JSON list of C-alpha atoms (C1' of nucleotides) in Angstrom, two decimals:
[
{"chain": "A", "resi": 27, "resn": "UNK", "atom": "CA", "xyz": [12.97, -5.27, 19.95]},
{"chain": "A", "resi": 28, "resn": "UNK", "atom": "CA", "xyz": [9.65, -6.72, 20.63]},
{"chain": "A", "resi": 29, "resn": "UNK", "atom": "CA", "xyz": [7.46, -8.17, 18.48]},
{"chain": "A", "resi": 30, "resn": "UNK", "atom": "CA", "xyz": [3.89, -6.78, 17.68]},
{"chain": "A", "resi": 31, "resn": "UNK", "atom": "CA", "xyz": [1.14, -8.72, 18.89]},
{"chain": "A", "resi": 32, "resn": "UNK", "atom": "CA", "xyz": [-2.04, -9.81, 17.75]},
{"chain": "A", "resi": 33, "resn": "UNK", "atom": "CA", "xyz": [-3.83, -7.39, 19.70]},
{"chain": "A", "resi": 34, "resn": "UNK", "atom": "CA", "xyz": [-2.16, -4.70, 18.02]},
{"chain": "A", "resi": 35, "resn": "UNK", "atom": "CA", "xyz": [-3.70, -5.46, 14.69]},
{"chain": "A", "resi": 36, "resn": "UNK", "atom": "CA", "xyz": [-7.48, -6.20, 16.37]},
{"chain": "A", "resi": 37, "resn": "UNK", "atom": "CA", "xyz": [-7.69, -2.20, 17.33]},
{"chain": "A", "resi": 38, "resn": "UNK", "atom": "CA", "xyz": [-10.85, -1.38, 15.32]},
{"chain": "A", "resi": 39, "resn": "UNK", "atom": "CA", "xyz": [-9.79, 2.13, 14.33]},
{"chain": "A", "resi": 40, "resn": "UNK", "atom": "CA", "xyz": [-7.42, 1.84, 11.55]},
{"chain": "A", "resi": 41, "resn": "UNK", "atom": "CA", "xyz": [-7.04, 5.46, 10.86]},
{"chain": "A", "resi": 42, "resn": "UNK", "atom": "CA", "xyz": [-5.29, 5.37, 14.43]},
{"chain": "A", "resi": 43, "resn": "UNK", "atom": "CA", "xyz": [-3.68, 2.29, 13.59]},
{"chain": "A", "resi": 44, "resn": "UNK", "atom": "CA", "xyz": [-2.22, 3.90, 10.53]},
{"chain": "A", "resi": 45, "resn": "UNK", "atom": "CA", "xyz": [-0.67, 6.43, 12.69]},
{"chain": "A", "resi": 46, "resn": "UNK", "atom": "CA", "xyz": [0.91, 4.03, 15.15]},
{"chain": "A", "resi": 47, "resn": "UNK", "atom": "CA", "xyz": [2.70, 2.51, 12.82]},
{"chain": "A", "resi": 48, "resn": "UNK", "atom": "CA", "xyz": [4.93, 5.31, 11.76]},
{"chain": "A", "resi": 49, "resn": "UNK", "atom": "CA", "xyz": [8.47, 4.75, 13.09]},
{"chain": "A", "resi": 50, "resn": "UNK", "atom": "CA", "xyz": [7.41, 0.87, 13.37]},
{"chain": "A", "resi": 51, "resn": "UNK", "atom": "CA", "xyz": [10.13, -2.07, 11.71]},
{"chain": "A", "resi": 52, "resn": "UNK", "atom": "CA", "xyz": [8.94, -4.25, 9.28]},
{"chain": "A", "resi": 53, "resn": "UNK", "atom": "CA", "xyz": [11.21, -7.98, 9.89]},
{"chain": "A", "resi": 54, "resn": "UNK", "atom": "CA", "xyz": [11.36, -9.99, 6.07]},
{"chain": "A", "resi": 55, "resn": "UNK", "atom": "CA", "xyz": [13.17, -12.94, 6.33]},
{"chain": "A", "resi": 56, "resn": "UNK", "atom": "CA", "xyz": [14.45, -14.13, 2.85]},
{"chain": "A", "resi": 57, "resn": "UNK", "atom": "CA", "xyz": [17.29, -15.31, 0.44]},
{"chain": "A", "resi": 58, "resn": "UNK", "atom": "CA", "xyz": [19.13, -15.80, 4.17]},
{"chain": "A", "resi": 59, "resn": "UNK", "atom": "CA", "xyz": [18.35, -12.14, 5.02]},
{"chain": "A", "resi": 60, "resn": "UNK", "atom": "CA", "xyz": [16.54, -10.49, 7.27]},
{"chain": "A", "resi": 61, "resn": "UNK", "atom": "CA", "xyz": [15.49, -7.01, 6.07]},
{"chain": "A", "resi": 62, "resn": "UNK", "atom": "CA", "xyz": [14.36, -4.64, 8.96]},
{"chain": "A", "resi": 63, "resn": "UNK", "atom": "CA", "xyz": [12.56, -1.54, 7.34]},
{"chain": "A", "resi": 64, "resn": "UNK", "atom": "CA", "xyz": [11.22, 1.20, 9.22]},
{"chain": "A", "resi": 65, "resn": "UNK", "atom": "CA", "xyz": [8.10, 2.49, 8.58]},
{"chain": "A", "resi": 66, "resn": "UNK", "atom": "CA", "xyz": [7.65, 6.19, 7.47]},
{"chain": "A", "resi": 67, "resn": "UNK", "atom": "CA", "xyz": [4.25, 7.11, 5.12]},
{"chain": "A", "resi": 68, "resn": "UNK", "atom": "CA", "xyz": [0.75, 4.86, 5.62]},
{"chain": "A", "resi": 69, "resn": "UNK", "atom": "CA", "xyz": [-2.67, 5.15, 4.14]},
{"chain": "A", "resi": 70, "resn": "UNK", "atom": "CA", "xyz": [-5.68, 3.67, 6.60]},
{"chain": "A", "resi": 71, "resn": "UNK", "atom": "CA", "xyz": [-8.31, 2.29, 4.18]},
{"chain": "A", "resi": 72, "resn": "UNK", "atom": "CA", "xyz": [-11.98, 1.45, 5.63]},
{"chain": "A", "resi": 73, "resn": "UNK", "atom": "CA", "xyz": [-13.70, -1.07, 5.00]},
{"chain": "A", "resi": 74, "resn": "UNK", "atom": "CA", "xyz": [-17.40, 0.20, 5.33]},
{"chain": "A", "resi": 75, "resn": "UNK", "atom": "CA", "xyz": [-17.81, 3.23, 3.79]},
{"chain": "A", "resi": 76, "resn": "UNK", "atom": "CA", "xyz": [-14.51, 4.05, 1.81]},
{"chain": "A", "resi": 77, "resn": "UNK", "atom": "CA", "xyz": [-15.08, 3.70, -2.03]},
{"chain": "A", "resi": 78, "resn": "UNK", "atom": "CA", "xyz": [-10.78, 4.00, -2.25]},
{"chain": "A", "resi": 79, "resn": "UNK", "atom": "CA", "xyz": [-11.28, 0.49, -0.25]},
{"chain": "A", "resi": 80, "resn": "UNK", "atom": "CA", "xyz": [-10.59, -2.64, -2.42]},
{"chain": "A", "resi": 81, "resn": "UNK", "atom": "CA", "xyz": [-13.44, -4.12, -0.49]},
{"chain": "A", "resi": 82, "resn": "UNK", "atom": "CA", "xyz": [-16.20, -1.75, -0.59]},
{"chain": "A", "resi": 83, "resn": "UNK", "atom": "CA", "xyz": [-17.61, -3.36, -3.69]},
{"chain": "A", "resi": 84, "resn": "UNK", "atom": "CA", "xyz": [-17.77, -6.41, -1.39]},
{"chain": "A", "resi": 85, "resn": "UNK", "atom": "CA", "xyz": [-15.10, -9.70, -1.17]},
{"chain": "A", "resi": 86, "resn": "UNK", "atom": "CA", "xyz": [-13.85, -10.89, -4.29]},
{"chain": "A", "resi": 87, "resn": "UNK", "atom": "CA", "xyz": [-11.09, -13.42, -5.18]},
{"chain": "A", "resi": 88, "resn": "UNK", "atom": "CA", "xyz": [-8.38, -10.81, -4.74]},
{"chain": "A", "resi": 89, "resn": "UNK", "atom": "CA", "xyz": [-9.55, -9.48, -1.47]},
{"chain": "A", "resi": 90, "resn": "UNK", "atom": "CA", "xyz": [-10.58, -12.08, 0.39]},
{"chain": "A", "resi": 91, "resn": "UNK", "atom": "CA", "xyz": [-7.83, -11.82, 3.15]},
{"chain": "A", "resi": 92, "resn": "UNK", "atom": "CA", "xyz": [-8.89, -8.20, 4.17]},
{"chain": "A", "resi": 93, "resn": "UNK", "atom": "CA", "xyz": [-11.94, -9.70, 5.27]},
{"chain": "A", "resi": 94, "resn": "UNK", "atom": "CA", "xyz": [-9.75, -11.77, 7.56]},
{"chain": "A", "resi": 95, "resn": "UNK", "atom": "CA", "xyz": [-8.65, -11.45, 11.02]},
{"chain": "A", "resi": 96, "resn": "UNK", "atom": "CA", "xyz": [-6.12, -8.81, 11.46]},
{"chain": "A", "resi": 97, "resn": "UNK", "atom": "CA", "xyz": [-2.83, -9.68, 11.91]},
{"chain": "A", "resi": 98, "resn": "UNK", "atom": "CA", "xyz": [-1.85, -10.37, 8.18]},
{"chain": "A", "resi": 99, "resn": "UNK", "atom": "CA", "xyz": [-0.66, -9.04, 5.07]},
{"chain": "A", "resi": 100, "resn": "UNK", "atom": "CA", "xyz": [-2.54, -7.80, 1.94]},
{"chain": "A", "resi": 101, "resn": "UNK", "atom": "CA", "xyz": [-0.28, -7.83, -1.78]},
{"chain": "A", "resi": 102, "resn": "UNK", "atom": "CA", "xyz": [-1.70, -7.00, -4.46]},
{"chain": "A", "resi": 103, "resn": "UNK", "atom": "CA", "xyz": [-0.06, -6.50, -8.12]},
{"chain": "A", "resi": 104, "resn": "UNK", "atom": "CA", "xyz": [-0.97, -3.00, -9.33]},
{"chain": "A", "resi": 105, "resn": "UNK", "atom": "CA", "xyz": [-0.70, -1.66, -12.84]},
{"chain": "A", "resi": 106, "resn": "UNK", "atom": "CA", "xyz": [0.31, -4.96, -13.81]},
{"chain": "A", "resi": 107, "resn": "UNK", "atom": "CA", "xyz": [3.46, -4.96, -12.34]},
{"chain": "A", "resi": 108, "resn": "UNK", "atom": "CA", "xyz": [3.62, -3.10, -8.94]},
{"chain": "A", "resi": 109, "resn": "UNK", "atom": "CA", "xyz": [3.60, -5.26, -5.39]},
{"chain": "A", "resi": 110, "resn": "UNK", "atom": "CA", "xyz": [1.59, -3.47, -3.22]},
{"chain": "A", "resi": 111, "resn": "UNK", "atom": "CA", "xyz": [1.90, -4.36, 0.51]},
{"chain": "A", "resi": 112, "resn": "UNK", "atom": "CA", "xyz": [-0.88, -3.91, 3.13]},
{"chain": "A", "resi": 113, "resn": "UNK", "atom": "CA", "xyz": [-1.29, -4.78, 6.86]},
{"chain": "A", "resi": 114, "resn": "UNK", "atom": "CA", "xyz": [-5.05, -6.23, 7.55]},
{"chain": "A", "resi": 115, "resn": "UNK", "atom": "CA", "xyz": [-6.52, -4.58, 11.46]},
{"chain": "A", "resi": 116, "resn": "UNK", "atom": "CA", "xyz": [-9.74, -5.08, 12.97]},
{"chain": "A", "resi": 117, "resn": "UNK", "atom": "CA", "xyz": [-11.88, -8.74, 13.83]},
{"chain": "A", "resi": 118, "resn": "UNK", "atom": "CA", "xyz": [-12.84, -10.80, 10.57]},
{"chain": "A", "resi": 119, "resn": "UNK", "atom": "CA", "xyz": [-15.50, -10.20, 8.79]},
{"chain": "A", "resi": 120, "resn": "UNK", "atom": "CA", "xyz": [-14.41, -6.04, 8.74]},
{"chain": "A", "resi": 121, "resn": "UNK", "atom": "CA", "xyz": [-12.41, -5.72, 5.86]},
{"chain": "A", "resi": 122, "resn": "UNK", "atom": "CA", "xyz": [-9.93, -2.81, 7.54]},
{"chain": "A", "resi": 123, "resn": "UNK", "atom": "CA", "xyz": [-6.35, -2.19, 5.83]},
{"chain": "A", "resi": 124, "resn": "UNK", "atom": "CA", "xyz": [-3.10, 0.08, 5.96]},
{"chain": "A", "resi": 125, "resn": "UNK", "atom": "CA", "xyz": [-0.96, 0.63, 2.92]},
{"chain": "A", "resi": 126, "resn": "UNK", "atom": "CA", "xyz": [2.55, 0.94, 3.43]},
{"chain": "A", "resi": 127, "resn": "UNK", "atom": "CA", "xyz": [3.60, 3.52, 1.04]},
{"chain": "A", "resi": 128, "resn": "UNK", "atom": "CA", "xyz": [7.07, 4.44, 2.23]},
{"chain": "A", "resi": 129, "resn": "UNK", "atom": "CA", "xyz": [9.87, 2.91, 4.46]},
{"chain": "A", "resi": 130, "resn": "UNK", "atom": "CA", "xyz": [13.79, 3.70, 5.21]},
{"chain": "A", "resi": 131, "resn": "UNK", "atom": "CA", "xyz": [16.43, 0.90, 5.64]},
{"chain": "A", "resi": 132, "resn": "UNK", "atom": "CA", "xyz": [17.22, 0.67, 9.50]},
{"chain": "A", "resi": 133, "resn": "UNK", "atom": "CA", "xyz": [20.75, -0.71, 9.58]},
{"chain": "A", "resi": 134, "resn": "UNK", "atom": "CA", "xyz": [23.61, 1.66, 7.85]},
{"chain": "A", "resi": 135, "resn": "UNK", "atom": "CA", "xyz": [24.48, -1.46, 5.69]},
{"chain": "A", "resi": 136, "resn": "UNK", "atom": "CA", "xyz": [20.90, -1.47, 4.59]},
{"chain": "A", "resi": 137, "resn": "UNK", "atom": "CA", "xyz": [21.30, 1.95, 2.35]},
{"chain": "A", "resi": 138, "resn": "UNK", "atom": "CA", "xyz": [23.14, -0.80, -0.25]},
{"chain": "A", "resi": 139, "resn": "UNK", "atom": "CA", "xyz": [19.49, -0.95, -1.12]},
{"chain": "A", "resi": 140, "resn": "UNK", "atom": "CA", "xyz": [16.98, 0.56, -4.25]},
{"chain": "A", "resi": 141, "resn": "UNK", "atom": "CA", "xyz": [14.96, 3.45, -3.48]},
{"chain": "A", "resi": 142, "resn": "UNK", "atom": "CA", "xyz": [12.41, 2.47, -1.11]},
{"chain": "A", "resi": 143, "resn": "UNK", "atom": "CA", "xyz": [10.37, 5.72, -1.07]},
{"chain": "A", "resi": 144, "resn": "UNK", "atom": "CA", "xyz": [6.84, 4.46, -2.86]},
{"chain": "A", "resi": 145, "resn": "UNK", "atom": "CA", "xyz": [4.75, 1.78, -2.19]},
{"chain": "A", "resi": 146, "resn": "UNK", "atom": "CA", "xyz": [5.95, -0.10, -5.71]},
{"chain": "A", "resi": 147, "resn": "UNK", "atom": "CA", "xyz": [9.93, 0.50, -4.60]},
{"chain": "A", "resi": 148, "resn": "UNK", "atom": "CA", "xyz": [10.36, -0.74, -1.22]},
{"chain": "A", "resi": 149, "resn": "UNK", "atom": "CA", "xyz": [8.56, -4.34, -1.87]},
{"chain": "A", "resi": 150, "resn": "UNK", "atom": "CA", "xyz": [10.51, -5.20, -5.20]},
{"chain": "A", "resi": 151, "resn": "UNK", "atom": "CA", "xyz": [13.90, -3.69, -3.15]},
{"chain": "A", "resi": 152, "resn": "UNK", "atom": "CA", "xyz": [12.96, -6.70, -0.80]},
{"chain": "A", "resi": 153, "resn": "UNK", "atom": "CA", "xyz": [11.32, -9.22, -3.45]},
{"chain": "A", "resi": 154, "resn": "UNK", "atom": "CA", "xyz": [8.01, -8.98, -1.13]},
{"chain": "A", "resi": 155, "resn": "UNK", "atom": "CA", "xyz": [5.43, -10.20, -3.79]},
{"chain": "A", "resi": 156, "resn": "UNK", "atom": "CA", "xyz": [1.93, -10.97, -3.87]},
{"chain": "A", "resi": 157, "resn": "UNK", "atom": "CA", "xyz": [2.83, -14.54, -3.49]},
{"chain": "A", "resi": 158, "resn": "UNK", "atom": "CA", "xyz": [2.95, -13.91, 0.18]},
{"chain": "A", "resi": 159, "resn": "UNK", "atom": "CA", "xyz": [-0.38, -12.65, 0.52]},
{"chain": "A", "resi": 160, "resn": "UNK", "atom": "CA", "xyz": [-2.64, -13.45, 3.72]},
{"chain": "A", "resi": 161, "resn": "UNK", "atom": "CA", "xyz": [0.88, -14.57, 5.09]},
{"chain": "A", "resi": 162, "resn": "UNK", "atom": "CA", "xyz": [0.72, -14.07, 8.98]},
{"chain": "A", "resi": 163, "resn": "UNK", "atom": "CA", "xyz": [2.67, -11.00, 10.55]},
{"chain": "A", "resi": 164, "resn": "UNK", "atom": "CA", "xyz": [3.24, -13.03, 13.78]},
{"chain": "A", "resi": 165, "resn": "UNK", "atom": "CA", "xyz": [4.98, -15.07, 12.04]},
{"chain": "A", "resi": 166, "resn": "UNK", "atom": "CA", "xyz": [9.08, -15.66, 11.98]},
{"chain": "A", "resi": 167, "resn": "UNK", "atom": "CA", "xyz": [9.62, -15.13, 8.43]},
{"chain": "A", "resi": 168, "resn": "UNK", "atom": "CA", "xyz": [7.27, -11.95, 8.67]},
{"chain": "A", "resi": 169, "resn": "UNK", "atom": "CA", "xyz": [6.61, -9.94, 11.41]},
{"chain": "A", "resi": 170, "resn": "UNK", "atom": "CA", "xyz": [6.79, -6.27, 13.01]},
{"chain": "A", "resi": 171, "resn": "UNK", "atom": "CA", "xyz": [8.91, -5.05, 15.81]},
{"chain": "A", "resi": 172, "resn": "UNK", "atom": "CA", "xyz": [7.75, -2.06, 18.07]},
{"chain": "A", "resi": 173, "resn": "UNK", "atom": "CA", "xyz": [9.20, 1.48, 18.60]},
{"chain": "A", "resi": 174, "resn": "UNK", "atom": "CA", "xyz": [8.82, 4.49, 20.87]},
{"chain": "A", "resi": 175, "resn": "UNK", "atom": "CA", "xyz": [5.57, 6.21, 19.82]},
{"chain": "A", "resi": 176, "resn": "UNK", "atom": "CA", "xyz": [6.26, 9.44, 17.74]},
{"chain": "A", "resi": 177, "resn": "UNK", "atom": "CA", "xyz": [5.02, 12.77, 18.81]},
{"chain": "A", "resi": 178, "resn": "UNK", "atom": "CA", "xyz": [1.98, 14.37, 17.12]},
{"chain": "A", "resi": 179, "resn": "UNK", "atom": "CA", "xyz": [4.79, 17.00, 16.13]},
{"chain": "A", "resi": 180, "resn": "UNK", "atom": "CA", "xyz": [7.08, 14.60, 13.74]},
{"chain": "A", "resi": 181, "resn": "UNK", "atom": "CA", "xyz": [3.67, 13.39, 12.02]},
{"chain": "A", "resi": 182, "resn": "UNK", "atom": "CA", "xyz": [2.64, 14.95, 8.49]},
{"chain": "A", "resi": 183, "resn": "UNK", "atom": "CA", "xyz": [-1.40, 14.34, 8.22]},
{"chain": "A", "resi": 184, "resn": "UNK", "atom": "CA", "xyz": [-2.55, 14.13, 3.85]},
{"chain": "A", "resi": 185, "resn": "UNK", "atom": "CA", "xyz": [-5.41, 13.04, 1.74]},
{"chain": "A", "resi": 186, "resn": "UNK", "atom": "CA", "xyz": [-4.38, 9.80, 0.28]},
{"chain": "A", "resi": 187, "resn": "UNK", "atom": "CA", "xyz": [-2.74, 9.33, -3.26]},
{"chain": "A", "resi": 188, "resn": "UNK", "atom": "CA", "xyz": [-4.19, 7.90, -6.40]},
{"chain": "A", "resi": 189, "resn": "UNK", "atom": "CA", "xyz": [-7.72, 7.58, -5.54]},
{"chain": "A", "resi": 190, "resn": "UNK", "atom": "CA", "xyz": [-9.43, 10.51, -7.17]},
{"chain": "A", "resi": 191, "resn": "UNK", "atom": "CA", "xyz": [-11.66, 7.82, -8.60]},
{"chain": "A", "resi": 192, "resn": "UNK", "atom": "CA", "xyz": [-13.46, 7.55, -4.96]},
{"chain": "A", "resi": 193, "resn": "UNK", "atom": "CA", "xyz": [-14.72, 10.63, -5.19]},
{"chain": "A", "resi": 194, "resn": "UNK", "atom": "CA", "xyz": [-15.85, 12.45, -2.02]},
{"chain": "A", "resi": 195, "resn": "UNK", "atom": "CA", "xyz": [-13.58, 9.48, -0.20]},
{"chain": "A", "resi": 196, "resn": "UNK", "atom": "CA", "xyz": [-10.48, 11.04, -1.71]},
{"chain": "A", "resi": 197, "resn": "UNK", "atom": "CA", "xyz": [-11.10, 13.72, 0.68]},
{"chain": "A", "resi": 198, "resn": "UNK", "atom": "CA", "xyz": [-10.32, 11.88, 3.83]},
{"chain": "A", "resi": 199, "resn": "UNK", "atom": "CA", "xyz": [-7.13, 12.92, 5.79]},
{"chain": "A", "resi": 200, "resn": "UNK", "atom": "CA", "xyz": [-6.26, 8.87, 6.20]},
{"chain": "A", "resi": 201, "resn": "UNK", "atom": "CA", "xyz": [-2.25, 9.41, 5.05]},
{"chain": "A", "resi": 202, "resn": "UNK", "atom": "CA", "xyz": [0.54, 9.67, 7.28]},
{"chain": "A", "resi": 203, "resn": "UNK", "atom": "CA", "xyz": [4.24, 10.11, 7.45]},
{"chain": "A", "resi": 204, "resn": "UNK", "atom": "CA", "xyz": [7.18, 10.92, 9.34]},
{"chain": "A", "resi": 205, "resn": "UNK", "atom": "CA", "xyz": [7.64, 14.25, 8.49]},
{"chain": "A", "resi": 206, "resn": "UNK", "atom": "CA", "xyz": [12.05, 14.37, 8.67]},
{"chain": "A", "resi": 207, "resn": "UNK", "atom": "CA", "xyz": [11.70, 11.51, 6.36]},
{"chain": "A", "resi": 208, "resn": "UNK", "atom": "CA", "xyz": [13.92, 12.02, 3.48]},
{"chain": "A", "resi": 209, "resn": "UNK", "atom": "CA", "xyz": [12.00, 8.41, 2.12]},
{"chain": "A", "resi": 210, "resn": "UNK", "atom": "CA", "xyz": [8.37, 9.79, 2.15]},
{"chain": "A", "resi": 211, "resn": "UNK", "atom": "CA", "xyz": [7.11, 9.56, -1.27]},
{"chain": "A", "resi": 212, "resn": "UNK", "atom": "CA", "xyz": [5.38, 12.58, -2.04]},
{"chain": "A", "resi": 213, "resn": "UNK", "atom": "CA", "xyz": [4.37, 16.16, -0.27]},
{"chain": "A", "resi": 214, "resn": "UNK", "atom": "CA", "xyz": [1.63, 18.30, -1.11]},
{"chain": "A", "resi": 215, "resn": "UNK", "atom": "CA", "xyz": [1.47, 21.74, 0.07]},
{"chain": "A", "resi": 216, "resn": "UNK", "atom": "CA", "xyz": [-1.55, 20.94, 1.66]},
{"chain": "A", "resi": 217, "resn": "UNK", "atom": "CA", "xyz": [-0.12, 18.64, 3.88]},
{"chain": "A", "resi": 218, "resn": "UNK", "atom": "CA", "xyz": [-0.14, 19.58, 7.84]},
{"chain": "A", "resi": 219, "resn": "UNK", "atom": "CA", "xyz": [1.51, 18.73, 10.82]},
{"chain": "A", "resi": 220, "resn": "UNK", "atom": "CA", "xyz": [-1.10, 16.49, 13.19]},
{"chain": "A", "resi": 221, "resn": "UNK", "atom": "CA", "xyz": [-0.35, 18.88, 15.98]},
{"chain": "A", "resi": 222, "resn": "UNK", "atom": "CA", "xyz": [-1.79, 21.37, 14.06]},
{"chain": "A", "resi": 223, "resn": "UNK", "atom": "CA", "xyz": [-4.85, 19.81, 13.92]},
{"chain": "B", "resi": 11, "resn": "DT", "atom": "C1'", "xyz": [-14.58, -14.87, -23.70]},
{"chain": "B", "resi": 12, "resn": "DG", "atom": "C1'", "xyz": [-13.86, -9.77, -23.89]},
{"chain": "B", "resi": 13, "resn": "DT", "atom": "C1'", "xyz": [-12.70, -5.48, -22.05]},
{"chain": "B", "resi": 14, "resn": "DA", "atom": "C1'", "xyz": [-11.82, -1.50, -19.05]},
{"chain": "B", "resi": 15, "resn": "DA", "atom": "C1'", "xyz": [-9.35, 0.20, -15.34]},
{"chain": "B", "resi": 16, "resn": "DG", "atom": "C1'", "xyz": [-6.02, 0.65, -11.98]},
{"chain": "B", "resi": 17, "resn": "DA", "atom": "C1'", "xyz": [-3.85, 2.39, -3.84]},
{"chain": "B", "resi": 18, "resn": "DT", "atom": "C1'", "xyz": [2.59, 3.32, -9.69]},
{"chain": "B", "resi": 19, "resn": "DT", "atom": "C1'", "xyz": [6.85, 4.46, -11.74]},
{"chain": "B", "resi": 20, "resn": "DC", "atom": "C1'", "xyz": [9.89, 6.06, -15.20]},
{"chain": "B", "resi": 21, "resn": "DT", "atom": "C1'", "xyz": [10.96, 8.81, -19.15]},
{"chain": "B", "resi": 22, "resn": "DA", "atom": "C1'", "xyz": [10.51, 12.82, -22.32]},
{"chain": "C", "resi": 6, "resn": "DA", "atom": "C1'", "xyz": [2.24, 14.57, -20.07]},
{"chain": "C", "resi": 7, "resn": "DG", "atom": "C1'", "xyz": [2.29, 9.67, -21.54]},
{"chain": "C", "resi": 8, "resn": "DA", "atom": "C1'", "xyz": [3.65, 4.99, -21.87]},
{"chain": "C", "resi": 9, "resn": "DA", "atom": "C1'", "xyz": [4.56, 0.52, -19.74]},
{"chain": "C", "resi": 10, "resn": "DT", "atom": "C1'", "xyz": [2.24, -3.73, -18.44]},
{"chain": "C", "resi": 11, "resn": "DC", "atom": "C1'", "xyz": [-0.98, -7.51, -16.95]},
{"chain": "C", "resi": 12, "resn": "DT", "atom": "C1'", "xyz": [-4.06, -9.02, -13.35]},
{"chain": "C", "resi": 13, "resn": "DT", "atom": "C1'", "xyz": [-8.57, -8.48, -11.68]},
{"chain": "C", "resi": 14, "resn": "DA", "atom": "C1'", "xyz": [-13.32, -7.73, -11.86]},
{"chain": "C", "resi": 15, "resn": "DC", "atom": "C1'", "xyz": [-17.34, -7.61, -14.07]},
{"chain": "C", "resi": 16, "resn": "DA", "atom": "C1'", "xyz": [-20.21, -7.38, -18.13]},
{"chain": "C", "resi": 17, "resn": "DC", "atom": "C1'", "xyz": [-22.14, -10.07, -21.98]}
]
DNA sequence: TGTAAGATTCTA
DNA sequence: AGAATCTTACAC
């Protein structure tokens, strides 16, 4: 399959970008293996204007590599022991990410693996850590491969999960996922189908 | 140097 | 519903 390219992750709307994703294989190279994991629930997260963003308090130490160029990763250790994994869009200096929340093994042999349905699960099923961090996703050991675009009829639209803390921000319908998932992390009965919108 | 708070997960 | 667990960010 054919690998993403830069100008994928320089689109300056990452809402859509978090929707494009869906259905899109995520290539790890390590300990001699190559895990291919498709892509089933993202969050978009804004840099301007999105208090659930890790950046809109401005760039810190942690952060700095949202403010990057897009076409790299964002970990980050949550709760103290959680690898959170994030794909950086959008020119530098706009601090634009997507959270990978869920993912399903692509390969039948694959399913040997721990539950990969939350965004804690699938990285520590892989041993992605935050080690890797601002690592490029053009890259051989890291990288994306594309897929047919899914139908606006297969794609669950949410409000995003654990940031009640942002307040009116929480509101935003920037979640996505594959709705015959069986991976997706968690439903609300809120939740609509984007072709419903 | 101290402390409060997590983009979560597991258990009771 | 509550604990686990520790880095990060920011206050003092």
């Amino acid at each position: 399959m054919e690998k993403l390219s830069k100008e994928f992750y320089l689109q300056n709307n990452v809402v859509s970008v978090a929707k494009q994703l869906l259905g899109k294989v995520i290539n790890y190279q390590n300990d001699g293996i190559l895990h291919q994991l498709k892509i089933v629930e993202t969050e978009a997260y804004r840099g301007f204007n999105d208090k659930a963003c890790h950046a809109s308090g401005g760039m810190t130490k942690r952060n700095t590599v949202m403010f990057m160029e897009g076409g790299r990763c964002y970990i980050y250790l949550c709760y103290g022991i959680h690898h959170l994994f994030n794909i950086v869009t959008n020119s530098e200096g706009t601090a634009d990410a997507i959270l990978v929340r869920a993912v399903e093994p692509v390969n039948q042999s694959d399913y040997i693996y721990p539950a990969t349905d939350g965004p804690g699960k699938w990285t520590k099923a892989i041993g992605l850590k935050k080690d890797k961090t601002g690592q490029s996703l053009i890259s051989d050991e890291l990288f994306l491969t594309n897929m047919p675009e899914l139908s606006d009829e297969e794609i669950m639209v949410s409000t995003r999960i654990g940031v009640d803390y942002a307040g009116k921000d929480a509101l935003n319908p920037w979640r996505f996922y594959i709705n015959e998932s069986e991976f997706v992390s968690k439903r609300l009965k809120e939740d609509f189908l984007l072709s419903e919108l």
